[in-house]
């Protein structure tokens, strides 16, 4: 469905598309993964009525490898810690990281520097969208308008939050690739840079694309849906300005399906700077590293 395709050019100073088999120190894939590409698009525009199926990723600038050391934390914040702080801030012990703190550690990272891609994806309606009276054209125009104006729900990133990405709308991804190739590689034939290259097994997504097609939305008023508790923000404060935990939790309903992480992989291959990602034309291997 070429009429439902959207294309965005993204670039940034650094990127790290972490390989899941590296358990401690981060090592990036050589190019952007479809999962990271979906994250960029959802940062620009997302609604429960639509979801993205990555069609292809064109590699304008592969970048170069960059290795450096960074501070990370070895603890995570859990719900019990948050409720403890809300009830009694004096008992709360914050996570201390950096500068030799007990909760921090230094680890090496093998990342990418100076990268640029063109993401092409199909904007497809979810089951929630199919029941809506709003046509898909409205969401296509909204995405295009936001991409052209540089608007986003939150800043897109290239694999990690600290690696921010810039983006721009591209009406014709192939023409944009050839235009940028002339600008970056004057006097060279960009087709000879990456004529054929097998990248091996690559993470496709951490959520199954078919499950995402159901959509999900809190607070639906549809009859017959399952009632589930929705946590309420603790905005009340006591006279001494300390936050107070509300004891009443409102109930609501959700529409669609909650999707659990379900990793899938595919055999990545680049032909003339283009990596095919559409599941209709690419064999997706689900949970290959977790079965058995």
Coordinates of C-alpha atoms in Angstrom, one line a residue:
X1 CA 0.0 0.0 0.0
X2 CA 2.3 2.7 -1.3
X3 CA -0.3 5.4 -0.7
X4 CA 0.1 4.8 3.1
X5 CA 3.9 5.1 3.2
X6 CA 5.7 7.9 5.1
X7 CA 9.4 8.7 4.9
X8 CA 11.6 10.6 7.3
X9 CA 15.3 11.4 7.1
X10 CA 17.0 11.2 10.5
X11 CA 20.6 12.0 11.5
X12 CA 22.6 12.6 14.6
X13 CA 26.1 12.9 16.0
X14 CA 26.0 9.5 17.8
X15 CA 23.9 6.3 17.7
X16 CA 23.9 3.0 19.5
X17 CA 21.5 0.2 18.4
X18 CA 22.4 -2.2 21.1
X19 CA 22.9 -5.9 20.3
X20 CA 20.9 -7.9 22.8
X21 CA 23.5 -10.6 23.1
X22 CA 25.9 -8.2 24.7
X23 CA 24.9 -8.4 28.3
X24 CA 27.2 -5.9 30.1
X25 CA 28.9 -3.4 27.8
X26 CA 26.9 -2.0 24.9
X27 CA 27.9 -2.8 21.3
X28 CA 25.9 -1.3 18.5
X29 CA 24.6 -3.0 15.3
X30 CA 26.3 -1.4 12.3
X31 CA 23.1 0.2 11.1
X32 CA 19.7 1.2 12.6
X33 CA 17.3 -1.6 13.5
X34 CA 13.6 -1.6 12.6
X35 CA 12.8 -1.3 16.3
X36 CA 14.8 1.9 16.6
X37 CA 13.2 3.3 13.4
X38 CA 9.7 2.6 14.8
X39 CA 10.7 4.5 18.0
X40 CA 11.7 7.5 15.9
X41 CA 8.4 7.6 14.1
X42 CA 6.3 7.1 17.3
X43 CA 8.2 10.0 18.9
X44 CA 7.0 12.2 16.0
X45 CA 3.4 11.1 16.0
X46 CA 1.5 8.4 17.7
X47 CA -2.2 7.6 18.2
X48 CA -4.0 4.4 19.3
X49 CA -5.8 4.3 16.0
X50 CA -2.6 3.7 13.9
X51 CA 0.7 1.8 14.1
X52 CA 3.9 1.7 12.0
X53 CA 5.2 -1.2 10.0
X54 CA 8.8 -0.4 8.9
X55 CA 9.1 -0.9 5.1
X56 CA 12.8 -0.1 4.5
X57 CA 15.8 1.8 5.9
X58 CA 18.1 3.6 3.5
X59 CA 21.6 4.2 4.8
X60 CA 22.9 7.6 3.7
X61 CA 25.9 7.7 6.0
X62 CA 26.9 4.6 7.9
X63 CA 29.2 6.6 10.1
X64 CA 32.3 5.3 11.9
X65 CA 32.8 3.3 15.0
X66 CA 33.4 5.2 18.2
X67 CA 34.4 3.7 21.5
X68 CA 34.2 5.6 24.8
X69 CA 33.5 5.0 28.5
X70 CA 30.3 6.2 30.2
X71 CA 28.8 6.2 33.6
X72 CA 25.9 3.9 34.2
X73 CA 23.8 2.8 37.2
X74 CA 23.5 -0.7 38.5
X75 CA 20.2 -0.1 40.3
X76 CA 16.7 0.7 39.0
X77 CA 13.8 2.6 40.6
X78 CA 10.9 0.4 41.6
X79 CA 7.4 1.2 42.6
X80 CA 8.0 0.5 46.3
X81 CA 10.7 3.1 46.4
X82 CA 8.4 5.7 44.9
X83 CA 5.6 5.0 47.4
X84 CA 8.1 5.2 50.2
X85 CA 9.2 8.6 49.1
X86 CA 5.6 9.8 48.8
X87 CA 4.7 8.6 52.3
X88 CA 8.0 9.5 54.1
X89 CA 10.6 11.4 52.1
X90 CA 13.1 11.1 55.0
X91 CA 13.3 7.3 54.5
X92 CA 13.9 7.4 50.8
X93 CA 17.4 6.7 49.7
X94 CA 18.1 8.1 46.2
X95 CA 20.2 6.2 43.6
X96 CA 23.7 7.6 43.5
X97 CA 25.6 7.5 40.3
X98 CA 28.7 9.0 38.8
X99 CA 31.9 10.2 40.4
X100 CA 32.6 6.9 42.2
X101 CA 29.2 6.7 43.8
X102 CA 28.1 3.3 45.1
X103 CA 25.2 2.8 42.6
X104 CA 27.3 3.8 39.6
X105 CA 29.8 2.0 37.4
X106 CA 31.8 2.8 34.3
X107 CA 31.4 0.7 31.2
X108 CA 32.7 0.8 27.7
X109 CA 30.4 1.4 24.7
X110 CA 31.0 0.8 21.0
X111 CA 28.8 3.2 19.2
X112 CA 28.4 4.9 15.9
X113 CA 29.4 8.4 15.1
X114 CA 27.8 10.7 12.4
X115 CA 25.0 8.6 11.0
X116 CA 22.1 9.4 8.6
X117 CA 19.2 7.3 7.5
X118 CA 15.9 7.5 5.6
X119 CA 13.1 5.5 7.3
X120 CA 10.1 4.4 5.2
X121 CA 7.1 2.9 6.9
X122 CA 3.5 2.0 6.3
X123 CA 1.1 3.9 8.5
X124 CA -1.6 1.2 9.1
X125 CA -4.8 1.4 11.1
X126 CA -5.2 -0.7 14.2
X127 CA -8.4 -2.4 15.2
X128 CA -9.3 0.6 17.2
X129 CA -8.8 2.8 14.1
X130 CA -10.9 0.5 11.9
X131 CA -13.8 1.1 14.3
X132 CA -13.3 4.9 14.2
X133 CA -15.0 7.2 11.8
X134 CA -11.8 9.1 11.2
X135 CA -10.1 8.2 7.9
X136 CA -6.5 7.1 7.7
X137 CA -5.8 10.1 5.4
X138 CA -6.2 12.4 8.4
X139 CA -3.3 10.7 10.3
X140 CA -1.1 10.6 7.2
X141 CA -1.5 14.4 6.8
X142 CA -0.9 14.9 10.5
X143 CA 2.3 13.0 10.4
X144 CA 3.5 14.8 7.3
X145 CA 2.7 18.2 8.8
X146 CA 4.5 17.4 12.1
X147 CA 7.6 16.1 10.3
X148 CA 7.8 19.1 8.1
X149 CA 7.5 21.5 11.0
X150 CA 9.9 19.6 13.3
X151 CA 7.2 18.8 15.8
X152 CA 7.3 15.7 18.0
X153 CA 5.8 14.3 21.2
X154 CA 9.3 13.8 22.6
X155 CA 12.7 14.1 21.1
X156 CA 13.5 11.2 18.8
X157 CA 16.7 9.3 19.6
X158 CA 19.1 7.0 17.8
X159 CA 18.9 3.9 19.9
X160 CA 19.5 5.7 23.3
X161 CA 17.9 8.7 24.9
X162 CA 21.1 10.6 25.1
X163 CA 21.7 10.3 21.4
X164 CA 19.2 12.8 20.1
X165 CA 18.1 12.7 16.4
X166 CA 17.2 15.4 14.0
X167 CA 14.6 14.6 11.4
X168 CA 12.9 16.0 8.2
X169 CA 10.1 14.9 5.9
X170 CA 11.1 13.3 2.6
X171 CA 8.4 12.9 -0.1
X172 CA 10.6 10.6 -2.3
X173 CA 13.0 8.5 -0.2
X174 CA 15.0 7.2 -3.2
X175 CA 15.4 10.7 -4.7
X176 CA 16.5 11.9 -1.2
X177 CA 19.1 9.2 -1.0
X178 CA 20.6 10.1 -4.4
X179 CA 20.5 13.8 -3.5
X180 CA 22.3 13.3 -0.2
X181 CA 24.8 10.8 -1.8
X182 CA 25.9 13.5 -4.3
X183 CA 26.3 15.9 -1.4
X184 CA 28.3 13.6 0.8
X185 CA 30.2 11.6 -1.8
X186 CA 31.0 14.0 -4.7
X187 CA 32.4 12.4 -7.7
X188 CA 31.7 8.8 -6.4
X189 CA 29.1 6.3 -7.4
X190 CA 27.2 5.6 -4.2
X191 CA 25.9 2.3 -5.6
X192 CA 29.4 0.9 -5.4
X193 CA 29.8 1.8 -1.7
X194 CA 27.4 -0.8 -0.5
X195 CA 26.5 -2.9 -3.5
X196 CA 25.7 -6.0 -1.5
X197 CA 26.3 -6.6 2.2
X198 CA 25.0 -9.3 4.6
X199 CA 24.7 -8.0 8.2
X200 CA 23.6 -11.3 9.7
X201 CA 21.0 -11.8 12.3
X202 CA 19.5 -8.5 13.5
X203 CA 16.9 -7.6 16.0
X204 CA 13.7 -6.7 14.2
X205 CA 11.6 -5.5 17.1
X206 CA 11.0 -6.1 20.8
X207 CA 7.2 -6.1 20.3
X208 CA 5.5 -8.2 17.8
X209 CA 4.1 -6.1 14.9
X210 CA 1.0 -8.2 14.6
X211 CA 0.1 -7.7 18.2
X212 CA 0.7 -4.0 17.9
X213 CA -2.0 -4.0 15.2
X214 CA -4.7 -4.4 17.9
X215 CA -4.0 -1.0 19.4
X216 CA -4.3 0.1 23.0
X217 CA -6.0 3.0 24.8
X218 CA -6.7 3.7 28.5
X219 CA -10.0 5.2 29.6
X220 CA -12.2 3.8 26.8
X221 CA -16.0 3.9 27.4
X222 CA -16.7 0.9 25.2
X223 CA -19.1 -1.5 26.7
X224 CA -17.9 -5.0 27.4
X225 CA -14.2 -4.2 27.9
X226 CA -12.3 -5.4 30.9
X227 CA -12.2 -3.1 33.9
X228 CA -8.7 -2.6 35.3
X229 CA -7.4 -0.2 38.0
X230 CA -5.6 2.9 36.7
X231 CA -3.0 4.4 39.1
X232 CA -3.8 8.0 40.0
X233 CA -1.1 10.7 40.3
X234 CA -0.5 11.8 43.9
X235 CA -1.0 15.6 43.6
X236 CA -2.4 16.2 47.0
X237 CA -0.1 17.7 49.6
X238 CA -0.3 18.1 53.3
X239 CA -0.1 21.4 55.1
X240 CA 3.6 21.0 55.5
X241 CA 3.9 20.7 51.7
X242 CA 4.7 17.0 51.8
X243 CA 3.1 14.8 49.2
X244 CA 0.3 12.5 50.4
X245 CA -0.5 9.2 48.8
X246 CA -4.2 8.9 47.9
X247 CA -5.8 5.8 49.2
X248 CA -8.6 5.7 46.5
X249 CA -7.7 4.3 43.2
X250 CA -10.2 5.0 40.4
X251 CA -11.2 2.3 38.0
X252 CA -11.4 2.5 34.3
X253 CA -11.4 0.4 31.1
X254 CA -8.9 -0.1 28.4
X255 CA -9.6 -0.8 24.7
X256 CA -7.5 -3.0 22.6
X257 CA -4.8 -5.4 23.8
X258 CA -1.8 -4.9 26.1
X259 CA 1.3 -6.2 24.3
X260 CA 4.1 -7.9 26.2
X261 CA 7.7 -7.8 24.9
X262 CA 8.3 -10.5 22.3
X263 CA 11.6 -10.3 20.5
X264 CA 11.8 -11.1 16.8
X265 CA 14.8 -11.2 14.5
X266 CA 15.5 -11.2 10.8
X267 CA 18.5 -11.7 8.4
X268 CA 19.5 -8.2 7.5
X269 CA 20.9 -7.4 4.1
X270 CA 21.8 -4.2 2.4
X271 CA 21.4 -3.8 -1.4
X272 CA 22.4 -0.4 -2.9
X273 CA 22.1 1.3 0.5
X274 CA 18.7 -0.1 1.2
X275 CA 17.8 -2.6 3.9
X276 CA 14.5 -4.4 3.3
X277 CA 12.4 -4.5 6.5
X278 CA 8.8 -5.1 5.4
X279 CA 7.6 -8.4 7.1
X280 CA 5.6 -9.2 4.0
X281 CA 8.9 -9.6 2.1
X282 CA 11.2 -10.5 4.9
X283 CA 11.3 -13.6 6.9
X284 CA 10.8 -12.7 10.6
X285 CA 12.2 -15.2 13.1
X286 CA 10.3 -14.9 16.4
X287 CA 12.1 -15.5 19.7
X288 CA 15.0 -17.4 18.1
X289 CA 17.3 -16.5 21.0
X290 CA 14.9 -17.5 23.8
X291 CA 13.5 -20.8 22.6
X292 CA 14.7 -24.2 23.7

